[in-house]
Amino acid sequence: ATANPEDYTNRGRIITPLKDRFGAELRTHYLTDLADEVTLIRQEATLVAEVGDHLLEVLARLVRNLRESSSVDQRSGVSARFAIAAAEGVAASALRREARTNDHETAVARTCDLVVVLPTLLGKIEFEMGEEGRERAVLDHLLRLAVAATFRDRLAGIDLSGFTNVFSQGGVVETGDLVAASDLLTQLGAVPGLYKVLSRLGYDDAAARGQVAAAAEFTLEGLYLTRRLEKETVGGRTIYGAA
């Protein structure tokens, strides 16, 4: 409205010629294409560390899962700002790890950083009344679904026996948000088939240690979610072992 007095009636209502301009109804919707959602997150998020597309894809799937969940109040919705804030939190966790471990590498986000930021995101979602006290469990479950779906989509058809063989003799790999990339890779050792994983995740044979660690940890989590590895969480550390 112009807010000019002559455009209003003496009862304070907008006159008909102006009111007609407000008769339009705009209907919007969330993005329907996963790639578009990932592009939006990368475009809008201010990232202080490298966050691979596979992790952004996990966040995009998580948002979709939340939008479809009966546990979430869909009248309030789950906006793109949730995924943007999540990406920024994941990057901050990676930067913190680099600073605390003195790894002297470019900070690269890993799967373990996803879990770290979950508690800070709870305030951005309205849950249904019946879910009181279960909010974190719901978010954890939907995140696991998002990681598993991304794992299947990205690494389908690849022989990952090189990873599972690492644990066939009782070996374990310990990781976490404060475990340096170099420490993770030392525990894992040489893994046949790792190059194919890197390629599927958008890296090449010149990938830095942080990128290799990110790919390896994502694979380990995917193998756990598809029941080919066991996992135990102790004191903030994650331990992968043979199934």
GROMACS .gro file of C-alpha atoms in nm:
model
  243
    1ALA     CA    1   0.000   0.000   0.000
    2THR     CA    2   0.111   0.357  -0.059
    3ALA     CA    3   0.008   0.468   0.290
    4ASN     CA    4  -0.124   0.797   0.148
    5PRO     CA    5  -0.438   0.915   0.333
    6GLU     CA    6  -0.641   0.955   0.014
    7ASP     CA    7  -0.593   0.586  -0.062
    8TYR     CA    8  -0.792   0.482   0.244
    9THR     CA    9  -1.160   0.511   0.336
   10ASN     CA   10  -1.263   0.702   0.644
   11ARG     CA   11  -1.280   0.370   0.828
   12GLY     CA   12  -0.913   0.300   0.765
   13ARG     CA   13  -0.958   0.035   0.497
   14ILE     CA   14  -0.768   0.018   0.169
   15ILE     CA   15  -0.982   0.137  -0.121
   16THR     CA   16  -1.092  -0.125  -0.373
   17PRO     CA   17  -0.852  -0.030  -0.657
   18LEU     CA   18  -0.555  -0.080  -0.423
   19LYS     CA   19  -0.698  -0.383  -0.247
   20ASP     CA   20  -0.712  -0.568  -0.579
   21ARG     CA   21  -0.334  -0.552  -0.593
   22PHE     CA   22  -0.320  -0.766  -0.279
   23GLY     CA   23  -0.557  -1.030  -0.411
   24ALA     CA   24  -0.276  -1.248  -0.548
   25GLU     CA   25  -0.180  -1.564  -0.363
   26LEU     CA   26   0.175  -1.696  -0.378
   27ARG     CA   27   0.242  -2.061  -0.310
   28THR     CA   28   0.601  -2.169  -0.256
   29HIS     CA   29   0.757  -2.509  -0.194
   30TYR     CA   30   1.085  -2.659  -0.084
   31LEU     CA   31   1.332  -2.767  -0.348
   32THR     CA   32   1.240  -3.097  -0.507
   33ASP     CA   33   1.581  -3.191  -0.649
   34LEU     CA   34   1.851  -3.313  -0.411
   35ALA     CA   35   2.130  -3.158  -0.622
   36ASP     CA   36   1.956  -2.821  -0.602
   37GLU     CA   37   1.938  -2.851  -0.224
   38VAL     CA   38   2.312  -2.925  -0.207
   39THR     CA   39   2.383  -2.628  -0.436
   40LEU     CA   40   2.174  -2.402  -0.213
   41ILE     CA   41   2.356  -2.512   0.101
   42ARG     CA   42   2.698  -2.456  -0.054
   43GLN     CA   43   2.588  -2.119  -0.196
   44GLU     CA   44   2.448  -1.982   0.129
   45ALA     CA   45   2.668  -2.138   0.397
   46THR     CA   46   2.982  -1.964   0.517
   47LEU     CA   47   3.223  -2.255   0.559
   48VAL     CA   48   3.546  -2.220   0.756
   49ALA     CA   49   3.667  -2.565   0.648
   50GLU     CA   50   3.628  -2.794   0.349
   51VAL     CA   51   3.299  -2.985   0.349
   52GLY     CA   52   3.272  -3.252   0.079
   53ASP     CA   53   2.965  -3.277  -0.140
   54HIS     CA   54   2.887  -3.619   0.008
   55LEU     CA   55   2.845  -3.460   0.352
   56LEU     CA   56   2.632  -3.178   0.212
   57GLU     CA   57   2.424  -3.446   0.045
   58VAL     CA   58   2.379  -3.615   0.383
   59LEU     CA   59   2.255  -3.285   0.529
   60ALA     CA   60   2.020  -3.232   0.236
   61ARG     CA   61   1.876  -3.582   0.287
   62LEU     CA   62   1.847  -3.520   0.660
   63VAL     CA   63   1.640  -3.208   0.595
   64ARG     CA   64   1.415  -3.405   0.359
   65ASN     CA   65   1.371  -3.678   0.618
   66LEU     CA   66   1.273  -3.418   0.876
   67ARG     CA   67   1.022  -3.262   0.637
   68GLU     CA   68   0.859  -3.601   0.588
   69SER     CA   69   0.873  -3.716   0.950
   70SER     CA   70   0.553  -3.753   1.150
   71SER     CA   71   0.756  -3.664   1.461
   72VAL     CA   72   0.814  -3.310   1.335
   73ASP     CA   73   0.551  -3.035   1.338
   74GLN     CA   74   0.517  -2.980   0.964
   75ARG     CA   75   0.312  -2.665   1.017
   76SER     CA   76   0.632  -2.500   1.137
   77GLY     CA   77   0.832  -2.675   0.866
   78VAL     CA   78   1.206  -2.729   0.831
   79SER     CA   79   1.360  -2.450   0.629
   80ALA     CA   80   1.680  -2.440   0.426
   81ARG     CA   81   1.834  -2.246   0.714
   82PHE     CA   82   1.851  -2.571   0.912
   83ALA     CA   83   2.083  -2.733   0.658
   84ILE     CA   84   2.285  -2.414   0.616
   85ALA     CA   85   2.343  -2.388   0.991
   86ALA     CA   86   2.430  -2.758   1.002
   87ALA     CA   87   2.691  -2.720   0.727
   88GLU     CA   88   2.847  -2.425   0.906
   89GLY     CA   89   2.856  -2.622   1.231
   90VAL     CA   90   3.017  -2.922   1.062
   91ALA     CA   91   3.285  -2.697   0.913
   92ALA     CA   92   3.348  -2.534   1.252
   93SER     CA   93   3.393  -2.878   1.410
   94ALA     CA   94   3.653  -2.966   1.146
   95LEU     CA   95   3.838  -2.639   1.206
   96ARG     CA   96   3.838  -2.708   1.581
   97ARG     CA   97   3.988  -3.053   1.523
   98GLU     CA   98   4.263  -2.909   1.304
   99ALA     CA   99   4.348  -2.649   1.568
  100ARG     CA  100   4.340  -2.893   1.861
  101THR     CA  101   4.539  -3.172   1.696
  102ASN     CA  102   4.800  -2.951   1.524
  103ASP     CA  103   4.759  -3.164   1.213
  104HIS     CA  104   4.899  -2.882   0.995
  105GLU     CA  105   4.659  -2.975   0.717
  106THR     CA  106   4.367  -2.793   0.562
  107ALA     CA  107   4.068  -2.859   0.786
  108VAL     CA  108   3.836  -3.112   0.620
  109ALA     CA  109   3.500  -3.214   0.764
  110ARG     CA  110   3.434  -3.583   0.834
  111THR     CA  111   3.131  -3.792   0.919
  112CYS     CA  112   3.204  -3.765   1.291
  113ASP     CA  113   3.143  -3.390   1.269
  114LEU     CA  114   2.778  -3.448   1.175
  115VAL     CA  115   2.699  -3.596   1.515
  116VAL     CA  116   2.878  -3.316   1.699
  117VAL     CA  117   2.649  -3.045   1.565
  118LEU     CA  118   2.316  -3.224   1.623
  119PRO     CA  119   2.249  -3.083   1.973
  120THR     CA  120   2.289  -2.725   1.847
  121LEU     CA  121   2.024  -2.786   1.578
  122LEU     CA  122   1.744  -2.907   1.802
  123GLY     CA  123   1.627  -2.552   1.867
  124LYS     CA  124   1.559  -2.502   1.496
  125ILE     CA  125   1.289  -2.771   1.478
  126GLU     CA  126   0.941  -2.791   1.628
  127PHE     CA  127   0.853  -3.148   1.727
  128GLU     CA  128   0.507  -3.289   1.784
  129MET     CA  129   0.390  -3.291   2.146
  130GLY     CA  130   0.409  -3.669   2.174
  131GLU     CA  131   0.782  -3.665   2.095
  132GLU     CA  132   0.886  -3.474   2.406
  133GLY     CA  133   1.209  -3.622   2.539
  134ARG     CA  134   1.277  -3.812   2.215
  135GLU     CA  135   1.391  -3.521   2.001
  136ARG     CA  136   1.758  -3.620   1.994
  137ALA     CA  137   1.674  -3.985   1.924
  138VAL     CA  138   1.455  -3.883   1.630
  139LEU     CA  139   1.730  -3.663   1.489
  140ASP     CA  140   1.993  -3.936   1.535
  141HIS     CA  141   1.774  -4.191   1.356
  142LEU     CA  142   1.699  -3.964   1.061
  143LEU     CA  143   2.069  -3.875   1.031
  144ARG     CA  144   2.160  -4.245   1.013
  145LEU     CA  145   1.903  -4.291   0.737
  146ALA     CA  146   2.054  -3.996   0.548
  147VAL     CA  147   2.409  -4.130   0.578
  148ALA     CA  148   2.302  -4.480   0.471
  149ALA     CA  149   2.112  -4.348   0.167
  150THR     CA  150   2.407  -4.134   0.060
  151PHE     CA  151   2.645  -4.427   0.110
  152ARG     CA  152   2.433  -4.651  -0.111
  153ASP     CA  153   2.394  -4.382  -0.375
  154ARG     CA  154   2.760  -4.285  -0.387
  155LEU     CA  155   2.937  -4.617  -0.338
  156ALA     CA  156   2.698  -4.871  -0.487
  157GLY     CA  157   2.872  -5.148  -0.681
  158ILE     CA  158   3.220  -5.087  -0.539
  159ASP     CA  159   3.411  -5.378  -0.383
  160LEU     CA  160   3.469  -5.264  -0.025
  161SER     CA  161   3.622  -5.587   0.097
  162GLY     CA  162   3.954  -5.404   0.134
  163PHE     CA  163   3.797  -5.211   0.422
  164THR     CA  164   3.630  -5.506   0.590
  165ASN     CA  165   3.950  -5.712   0.562
  166VAL     CA  166   4.124  -5.458   0.786
  167PHE     CA  167   3.907  -5.588   1.069
  168SER     CA  168   3.905  -5.958   0.980
  169GLN     CA  169   4.188  -6.034   1.223
  170GLY     CA  170   4.031  -5.847   1.512
  171GLY     CA  171   4.171  -5.503   1.432
  172VAL     CA  172   3.987  -5.186   1.528
  173VAL     CA  173   3.991  -4.826   1.408
  174GLU     CA  174   3.923  -4.547   1.654
  175THR     CA  175   3.803  -4.210   1.533
  176GLY     CA  176   3.622  -3.904   1.659
  177ASP     CA  177   3.594  -3.529   1.621
  178LEU     CA  178   3.934  -3.479   1.789
  179VAL     CA  179   4.119  -3.761   1.612
  180ALA     CA  180   4.361  -3.623   1.352
  181ALA     CA  181   4.338  -3.740   0.993
  182SER     CA  182   4.691  -3.877   1.007
  183ASP     CA  183   4.606  -4.089   1.314
  184LEU     CA  184   4.297  -4.231   1.146
  185LEU     CA  185   4.487  -4.323   0.830
  186THR     CA  186   4.772  -4.480   1.028
  187GLN     CA  187   4.525  -4.711   1.202
  188LEU     CA  188   4.358  -4.802   0.875
  189GLY     CA  189   4.675  -4.868   0.681
  190ALA     CA  190   4.682  -4.943   0.308
  191VAL     CA  191   4.333  -5.029   0.184
  192PRO     CA  192   4.276  -5.187  -0.160
  193GLY     CA  193   3.996  -5.009  -0.340
  194LEU     CA  194   4.039  -4.678  -0.159
  195TYR     CA  195   4.108  -4.497  -0.485
  196LYS     CA  196   3.769  -4.598  -0.624
  197VAL     CA  197   3.601  -4.461  -0.312
  198LEU     CA  198   3.789  -4.133  -0.347
  199SER     CA  199   3.686  -4.108  -0.710
  200ARG     CA  200   3.318  -4.169  -0.632
  201LEU     CA  201   3.329  -3.897  -0.366
  202GLY     CA  202   3.481  -3.641  -0.602
  203TYR     CA  203   3.849  -3.670  -0.505
  204ASP     CA  204   4.146  -3.768  -0.719
  205ASP     CA  205   4.479  -3.944  -0.662
  206ALA     CA  206   4.625  -3.615  -0.538
  207ALA     CA  207   4.378  -3.597  -0.247
  208ALA     CA  208   4.517  -3.455   0.076
  209ARG     CA  209   4.525  -3.661   0.396
  210GLY     CA  210   4.219  -3.484   0.532
  211GLN     CA  211   4.019  -3.570   0.220
  212VAL     CA  212   4.133  -3.933   0.229
  213ALA     CA  213   4.039  -3.955   0.597
  214ALA     CA  214   3.698  -3.804   0.521
  215ALA     CA  215   3.635  -4.063   0.249
  216ALA     CA  216   3.758  -4.350   0.465
  217GLU     CA  217   3.549  -4.252   0.767
  218PHE     CA  218   3.237  -4.209   0.553
  219THR     CA  219   3.294  -4.560   0.415
  220LEU     CA  220   3.340  -4.710   0.762
  221GLU     CA  221   3.017  -4.551   0.882
  222GLY     CA  222   2.835  -4.675   0.573
  223LEU     CA  223   2.963  -5.028   0.630
  224TYR     CA  224   2.841  -5.010   0.988
  225LEU     CA  225   2.496  -4.887   0.882
  226THR     CA  226   2.472  -5.169   0.628
  227ARG     CA  227   2.572  -5.418   0.902
  228ARG     CA  228   2.912  -5.513   0.767
  229LEU     CA  229   3.102  -5.361   1.060
  230GLU     CA  230   3.035  -5.312   1.429
  231LYS     CA  231   3.062  -4.978   1.603
  232GLU     CA  232   3.092  -4.872   1.964
  233THR     CA  233   3.094  -4.519   2.102
  234VAL     CA  234   3.298  -4.466   2.417
  235GLY     CA  235   3.373  -4.128   2.573
  236GLY     CA  236   3.312  -3.935   2.254
  237ARG     CA  237   3.528  -4.172   2.048
  238THR     CA  238   3.393  -4.411   1.787
  239ILE     CA  239   3.548  -4.757   1.753
  240TYR     CA  240   3.487  -4.965   1.441
  241GLY     CA  241   3.548  -5.339   1.446
  242ALA     CA  242   3.457  -5.662   1.271
  243ALA     CA  243   3.088  -5.755   1.252
   0.00000   0.00000   0.00000
